[in-house]
């Protein structure tokens, strides 16, 4: 039947072939036409899926906090009026790309460096995002436009959470447990977008990228929301960590260091959540250990070192050191909860590796030694 069908199709194409065209040209034309139609349907389907997700996000927000279900109507109206009168503080921040040609972190200008602080939300100075959308003029690419909905949704969720603390809004976060699809898909879209931008960095960095990182950091460090998010999205967040680590390791462009600083800083911010910090440390230890072993092997046989790989390993060392320092200072997770096997593998024969590499690779050897000291310190607490 299949052979007969193919033969019938071939005869139909030959008979319908317009004059002046060969069969090959006509077949290629038909193939292009079908392909264009498939792309059109695919685009329509993606647009409809995005609209469905946006409507689900609106529905979930209204279930968590109905717009007009306010315990204090006067206070809520004051907050909305203040934001309408003076929206400039927020928009003026977004005008700054957060990117500089210096070696400083690209997020420093927006207050997202290692001393990351969220503004205090109180009755007099709250940012009311329930009625505001992210400025679309920031979304210069289709990929950024696709991120507008999840960023807005998570911003609104965070703001509802902040305003609920002051008793201004009546909130029911139990709805998050009942609608795992919406929260999970929103976080997934945000992570995919950030991965895309970090994989294809464009300078200067968009303010939209900075805002997305800020929203993600706020989400995973919020005492109330982080548990809901991690319960549903831990695997996606861990996969995001893995992707960022691989982007750092595989980077090879000449001017990659500014992008590597931004990615490194994002990973450090993710490490502010205790659960993600544990996961991230477990991912970084074998990568640094594996490179150290490869470097030692190349050194012993007098082979040339790949300078690009050598330069790329330092951001991972710095991230690992920062996370271990944070863990040692906070002492919130006991050493028994860590990946003991991974720590043992990392520390095994590390002194010998440092000894053999210290003359030719002193800076890397110092980092290895500092990381080993922090790991041993964590074991004693």
PDB file of N, CA and C in Angstrom, residues 125-179:
ATOM      1  N   UNK A 125       5.793  53.232  51.565  1.00  0.00           N
ATOM      2  CA  UNK A 125       6.684  53.182  50.396  1.00  0.00           C
ATOM      3  C   UNK A 125       6.637  51.848  49.675  1.00  0.00           C
ATOM      4  N   UNK A 126       5.499  51.217  49.628  1.00  0.00           N
ATOM      5  CA  UNK A 126       5.402  49.933  48.937  1.00  0.00           C
ATOM      6  C   UNK A 126       5.344  50.138  47.436  1.00  0.00           C
ATOM      7  N   UNK A 127       5.927  49.182  46.711  1.00  0.00           N
ATOM      8  CA  UNK A 127       5.832  49.181  45.254  1.00  0.00           C
ATOM      9  C   UNK A 127       4.597  48.377  44.869  1.00  0.00           C
ATOM     10  N   UNK A 128       3.602  49.032  44.376  1.00  0.00           N
ATOM     11  CA  UNK A 128       2.362  48.326  44.045  1.00  0.00           C
ATOM     12  C   UNK A 128       2.406  47.919  42.585  1.00  0.00           C
ATOM     13  N   UNK A 129       2.659  46.617  42.340  1.00  0.00           N
ATOM     14  CA  UNK A 129       2.794  46.112  40.973  1.00  0.00           C
ATOM     15  C   UNK A 129       1.517  45.419  40.487  1.00  0.00           C
ATOM     16  N   UNK A 130       0.471  45.410  41.280  1.00  0.00           N
ATOM     17  CA  UNK A 130      -0.717  44.657  40.886  1.00  0.00           C
ATOM     18  C   UNK A 130      -1.362  45.237  39.627  1.00  0.00           C
ATOM     19  N   UNK A 131      -1.228  46.527  39.423  1.00  0.00           N
ATOM     20  CA  UNK A 131      -1.883  47.158  38.286  1.00  0.00           C
ATOM     21  C   UNK A 131      -0.888  47.635  37.227  1.00  0.00           C
ATOM     22  N   UNK A 132       0.377  47.213  37.336  1.00  0.00           N
ATOM     23  CA  UNK A 132       1.378  47.723  36.402  1.00  0.00           C
ATOM     24  C   UNK A 132       1.973  46.575  35.608  1.00  0.00           C
ATOM     25  N   UNK A 133       2.317  46.846  34.362  1.00  0.00           N
ATOM     26  CA  UNK A 133       2.992  45.851  33.533  1.00  0.00           C
ATOM     27  C   UNK A 133       4.414  46.310  33.286  1.00  0.00           C
ATOM     28  N   UNK A 134       5.295  45.370  32.981  1.00  0.00           N
ATOM     29  CA  UNK A 134       6.670  45.717  32.669  1.00  0.00           C
ATOM     30  C   UNK A 134       6.719  46.494  31.365  1.00  0.00           C
ATOM     31  N   UNK A 135       7.482  47.580  31.299  1.00  0.00           N
ATOM     32  CA  UNK A 135       7.511  48.396  30.071  1.00  0.00           C
ATOM     33  C   UNK A 135       7.928  47.559  28.865  1.00  0.00           C
ATOM     34  N   UNK A 136       7.092  47.536  27.847  1.00  0.00           N
ATOM     35  CA  UNK A 136       7.372  46.694  26.680  1.00  0.00           C
ATOM     36  C   UNK A 136       8.491  47.254  25.827  1.00  0.00           C
ATOM     37  N   UNK A 137       8.836  48.546  25.984  1.00  0.00           N
ATOM     38  CA  UNK A 137       9.915  49.072  25.160  1.00  0.00           C
ATOM     39  C   UNK A 137      11.254  48.480  25.545  1.00  0.00           C
ATOM     40  N   UNK A 138      11.325  47.797  26.689  1.00  0.00           N
ATOM     41  CA  UNK A 138      12.562  47.104  27.046  1.00  0.00           C
ATOM     42  C   UNK A 138      12.705  45.806  26.273  1.00  0.00           C
ATOM     43  N   UNK A 139      11.611  45.276  25.770  1.00  0.00           N
ATOM     44  CA  UNK A 139      11.620  43.954  25.148  1.00  0.00           C
ATOM     45  C   UNK A 139      11.950  44.082  23.676  1.00  0.00           C
ATOM     46  N   UNK A 140      13.224  44.198  23.357  1.00  0.00           N
ATOM     47  CA  UNK A 140      13.629  44.455  21.991  1.00  0.00           C
ATOM     48  C   UNK A 140      13.713  43.191  21.161  1.00  0.00           C
ATOM     49  N   UNK A 141      13.656  42.021  21.752  1.00  0.00           N
ATOM     50  CA  UNK A 141      13.736  40.775  21.004  1.00  0.00           C
ATOM     51  C   UNK A 141      12.517  39.921  21.320  1.00  0.00           C
ATOM     52  N   UNK A 142      12.228  38.982  20.409  1.00  0.00           N
ATOM     53  CA  UNK A 142      11.087  38.100  20.620  1.00  0.00           C
ATOM     54  C   UNK A 142      11.288  37.243  21.856  1.00  0.00           C
ATOM     55  N   UNK A 143      12.536  36.889  22.150  1.00  0.00           N
ATOM     56  CA  UNK A 143      12.801  36.068  23.333  1.00  0.00           C
ATOM     57  C   UNK A 143      12.480  36.849  24.602  1.00  0.00           C
ATOM     58  N   UNK A 144      12.814  38.136  24.622  1.00  0.00           N
ATOM     59  CA  UNK A 144      12.481  38.952  25.786  1.00  0.00           C
ATOM     60  C   UNK A 144      10.971  39.114  25.921  1.00  0.00           C
ATOM     61  N   UNK A 145      10.284  39.261  24.795  1.00  0.00           N
ATOM     62  CA  UNK A 145       8.826  39.391  24.853  1.00  0.00           C
ATOM     63  C   UNK A 145       8.197  38.133  25.443  1.00  0.00           C
ATOM     64  N   UNK A 146       8.779  36.975  25.128  1.00  0.00           N
ATOM     65  CA  UNK A 146       8.230  35.725  25.666  1.00  0.00           C
ATOM     66  C   UNK A 146       8.425  35.634  27.172  1.00  0.00           C
ATOM     67  N   UNK A 147       9.371  36.406  27.723  1.00  0.00           N
ATOM     68  CA  UNK A 147       9.633  36.380  29.161  1.00  0.00           C
ATOM     69  C   UNK A 147       8.807  37.405  29.924  1.00  0.00           C
ATOM     70  N   UNK A 148       8.151  38.298  29.214  1.00  0.00           N
ATOM     71  CA  UNK A 148       7.407  39.355  29.897  1.00  0.00           C
ATOM     72  C   UNK A 148       6.350  38.783  30.829  1.00  0.00           C
ATOM     73  N   UNK A 149       5.576  37.809  30.339  1.00  0.00           N
ATOM     74  CA  UNK A 149       4.482  37.250  31.143  1.00  0.00           C
ATOM     75  C   UNK A 149       4.974  36.562  32.422  1.00  0.00           C
ATOM     76  N   UNK A 150       5.962  35.647  32.359  1.00  0.00           N
ATOM     77  CA  UNK A 150       6.403  35.021  33.612  1.00  0.00           C
ATOM     78  C   UNK A 150       7.038  36.004  34.585  1.00  0.00           C
ATOM     79  N   UNK A 151       7.784  36.987  34.075  1.00  0.00           N
ATOM     80  CA  UNK A 151       8.405  37.974  34.973  1.00  0.00           C
ATOM     81  C   UNK A 151       7.339  38.798  35.665  1.00  0.00           C
ATOM     82  N   UNK A 152       6.348  39.245  34.912  1.00  0.00           N
ATOM     83  CA  UNK A 152       5.249  40.016  35.519  1.00  0.00           C
ATOM     84  C   UNK A 152       4.513  39.188  36.557  1.00  0.00           C
ATOM     85  N   UNK A 153       4.194  37.960  36.207  1.00  0.00           N
ATOM     86  CA  UNK A 153       3.446  37.092  37.114  1.00  0.00           C
ATOM     87  C   UNK A 153       4.205  36.898  38.428  1.00  0.00           C
ATOM     88  N   UNK A 154       5.497  36.602  38.346  1.00  0.00           N
ATOM     89  CA  UNK A 154       6.280  36.369  39.559  1.00  0.00           C
ATOM     90  C   UNK A 154       6.482  37.657  40.346  1.00  0.00           C
ATOM     91  N   UNK A 155       6.602  38.793  39.642  1.00  0.00           N
ATOM     92  CA  UNK A 155       6.666  40.085  40.328  1.00  0.00           C
ATOM     93  C   UNK A 155       5.396  40.319  41.144  1.00  0.00           C
ATOM     94  N   UNK A 156       4.267  40.092  40.529  1.00  0.00           N
ATOM     95  CA  UNK A 156       2.993  40.298  41.225  1.00  0.00           C
ATOM     96  C   UNK A 156       2.866  39.356  42.420  1.00  0.00           C
ATOM     97  N   UNK A 157       3.294  38.123  42.235  1.00  0.00           N
ATOM     98  CA  UNK A 157       3.228  37.151  43.319  1.00  0.00           C
ATOM     99  C   UNK A 157       4.074  37.610  44.506  1.00  0.00           C
ATOM    100  N   UNK A 158       5.267  38.116  44.217  1.00  0.00           N
ATOM    101  CA  UNK A 158       6.150  38.607  45.280  1.00  0.00           C
ATOM    102  C   UNK A 158       5.556  39.828  45.973  1.00  0.00           C
ATOM    103  N   UNK A 159       4.951  40.706  45.178  1.00  0.00           N
ATOM    104  CA  UNK A 159       4.409  41.919  45.785  1.00  0.00           C
ATOM    105  C   UNK A 159       3.201  41.616  46.653  1.00  0.00           C
ATOM    106  N   UNK A 160       2.350  40.686  46.199  1.00  0.00           N
ATOM    107  CA  UNK A 160       1.218  40.261  47.032  1.00  0.00           C
ATOM    108  C   UNK A 160       1.728  39.704  48.351  1.00  0.00           C
ATOM    109  N   UNK A 161       2.773  38.927  48.269  1.00  0.00           N
ATOM    110  CA  UNK A 161       3.387  38.338  49.474  1.00  0.00           C
ATOM    111  C   UNK A 161       3.868  39.432  50.431  1.00  0.00           C
ATOM    112  N   UNK A 162       4.522  40.468  49.896  1.00  0.00           N
ATOM    113  CA  UNK A 162       5.043  41.543  50.747  1.00  0.00           C
ATOM    114  C   UNK A 162       3.914  42.336  51.399  1.00  0.00           C
ATOM    115  N   UNK A 163       2.898  42.651  50.588  1.00  0.00           N
ATOM    116  CA  UNK A 163       1.798  43.454  51.127  1.00  0.00           C
ATOM    117  C   UNK A 163       0.953  42.674  52.124  1.00  0.00           C
ATOM    118  N   UNK A 164       0.938  41.358  51.998  1.00  0.00           N
ATOM    119  CA  UNK A 164       0.170  40.546  52.942  1.00  0.00           C
ATOM    120  C   UNK A 164       0.786  40.577  54.339  1.00  0.00           C
ATOM    121  N   UNK A 165       2.101  40.807  54.408  1.00  0.00           N
ATOM    122  CA  UNK A 165       2.768  40.857  55.708  1.00  0.00           C
ATOM    123  C   UNK A 165       2.256  42.017  56.543  1.00  0.00           C
ATOM    124  N   UNK A 166       1.931  43.121  55.872  1.00  0.00           N
ATOM    125  CA  UNK A 166       1.445  44.288  56.604  1.00  0.00           C
ATOM    126  C   UNK A 166      -0.049  44.252  56.875  1.00  0.00           C
ATOM    127  N   UNK A 167      -0.711  43.170  56.458  1.00  0.00           N
ATOM    128  CA  UNK A 167      -2.143  43.068  56.680  1.00  0.00           C
ATOM    129  C   UNK A 167      -2.971  43.895  55.729  1.00  0.00           C
ATOM    130  N   UNK A 168      -2.338  44.437  54.684  1.00  0.00           N
ATOM    131  CA  UNK A 168      -3.073  45.270  53.735  1.00  0.00           C
ATOM    132  C   UNK A 168      -3.914  44.409  52.805  1.00  0.00           C
ATOM    133  N   UNK A 169      -3.379  43.243  52.422  1.00  0.00           N
ATOM    134  CA  UNK A 169      -4.080  42.338  51.521  1.00  0.00           C
ATOM    135  C   UNK A 169      -4.423  41.039  52.236  1.00  0.00           C
ATOM    136  N   UNK A 170      -5.573  40.498  51.877  1.00  0.00           N
ATOM    137  CA  UNK A 170      -5.987  39.195  52.394  1.00  0.00           C
ATOM    138  C   UNK A 170      -5.566  38.141  51.368  1.00  0.00           C
ATOM    139  N   UNK A 171      -4.695  37.205  51.779  1.00  0.00           N
ATOM    140  CA  UNK A 171      -4.029  36.306  50.836  1.00  0.00           C
ATOM    141  C   UNK A 171      -4.250  34.858  51.233  1.00  0.00           C
ATOM    142  N   UNK A 172      -4.411  33.996  50.222  1.00  0.00           N
ATOM    143  CA  UNK A 172      -4.524  32.555  50.444  1.00  0.00           C
ATOM    144  C   UNK A 172      -3.524  31.848  49.533  1.00  0.00           C
ATOM    145  N   UNK A 173      -2.312  31.560  50.056  1.00  0.00           N
ATOM    146  CA  UNK A 173      -1.271  30.921  49.256  1.00  0.00           C
ATOM    147  C   UNK A 173      -1.470  29.414  49.125  1.00  0.00           C
ATOM    148  N   UNK A 174      -2.531  28.889  49.729  1.00  0.00           N
ATOM    149  CA  UNK A 174      -2.823  27.459  49.548  1.00  0.00           C
ATOM    150  C   UNK A 174      -3.145  27.158  48.085  1.00  0.00           C
ATOM    151  N   UNK A 175      -3.577  28.177  47.340  1.00  0.00           N
ATOM    152  CA  UNK A 175      -3.905  27.984  45.929  1.00  0.00           C
ATOM    153  C   UNK A 175      -2.677  27.600  45.109  1.00  0.00           C
ATOM    154  N   UNK A 176      -1.481  27.965  45.581  1.00  0.00           N
ATOM    155  CA  UNK A 176      -0.259  27.588  44.865  1.00  0.00           C
ATOM    156  C   UNK A 176      -0.085  26.078  44.828  1.00  0.00           C
ATOM    157  N   UNK A 177      -0.524  25.424  45.884  1.00  0.00           N
ATOM    158  CA  UNK A 177      -0.430  23.964  45.922  1.00  0.00           C
ATOM    159  C   UNK A 177      -1.416  23.318  44.954  1.00  0.00           C
ATOM    160  N   UNK A 178      -2.529  24.002  44.712  1.00  0.00           N
ATOM    161  CA  UNK A 178      -3.569  23.432  43.856  1.00  0.00           C
ATOM    162  C   UNK A 178      -3.324  23.666  42.375  1.00  0.00           C
ATOM    163  N   UNK A 179      -2.399  24.556  42.048  1.00  0.00           N
ATOM    164  CA  UNK A 179      -2.137  24.871  40.640  1.00  0.00           C
ATOM    165  C   UNK A 179      -0.629  24.840  40.389  1.00  0.00           C
TER     166      UNK A 179
END
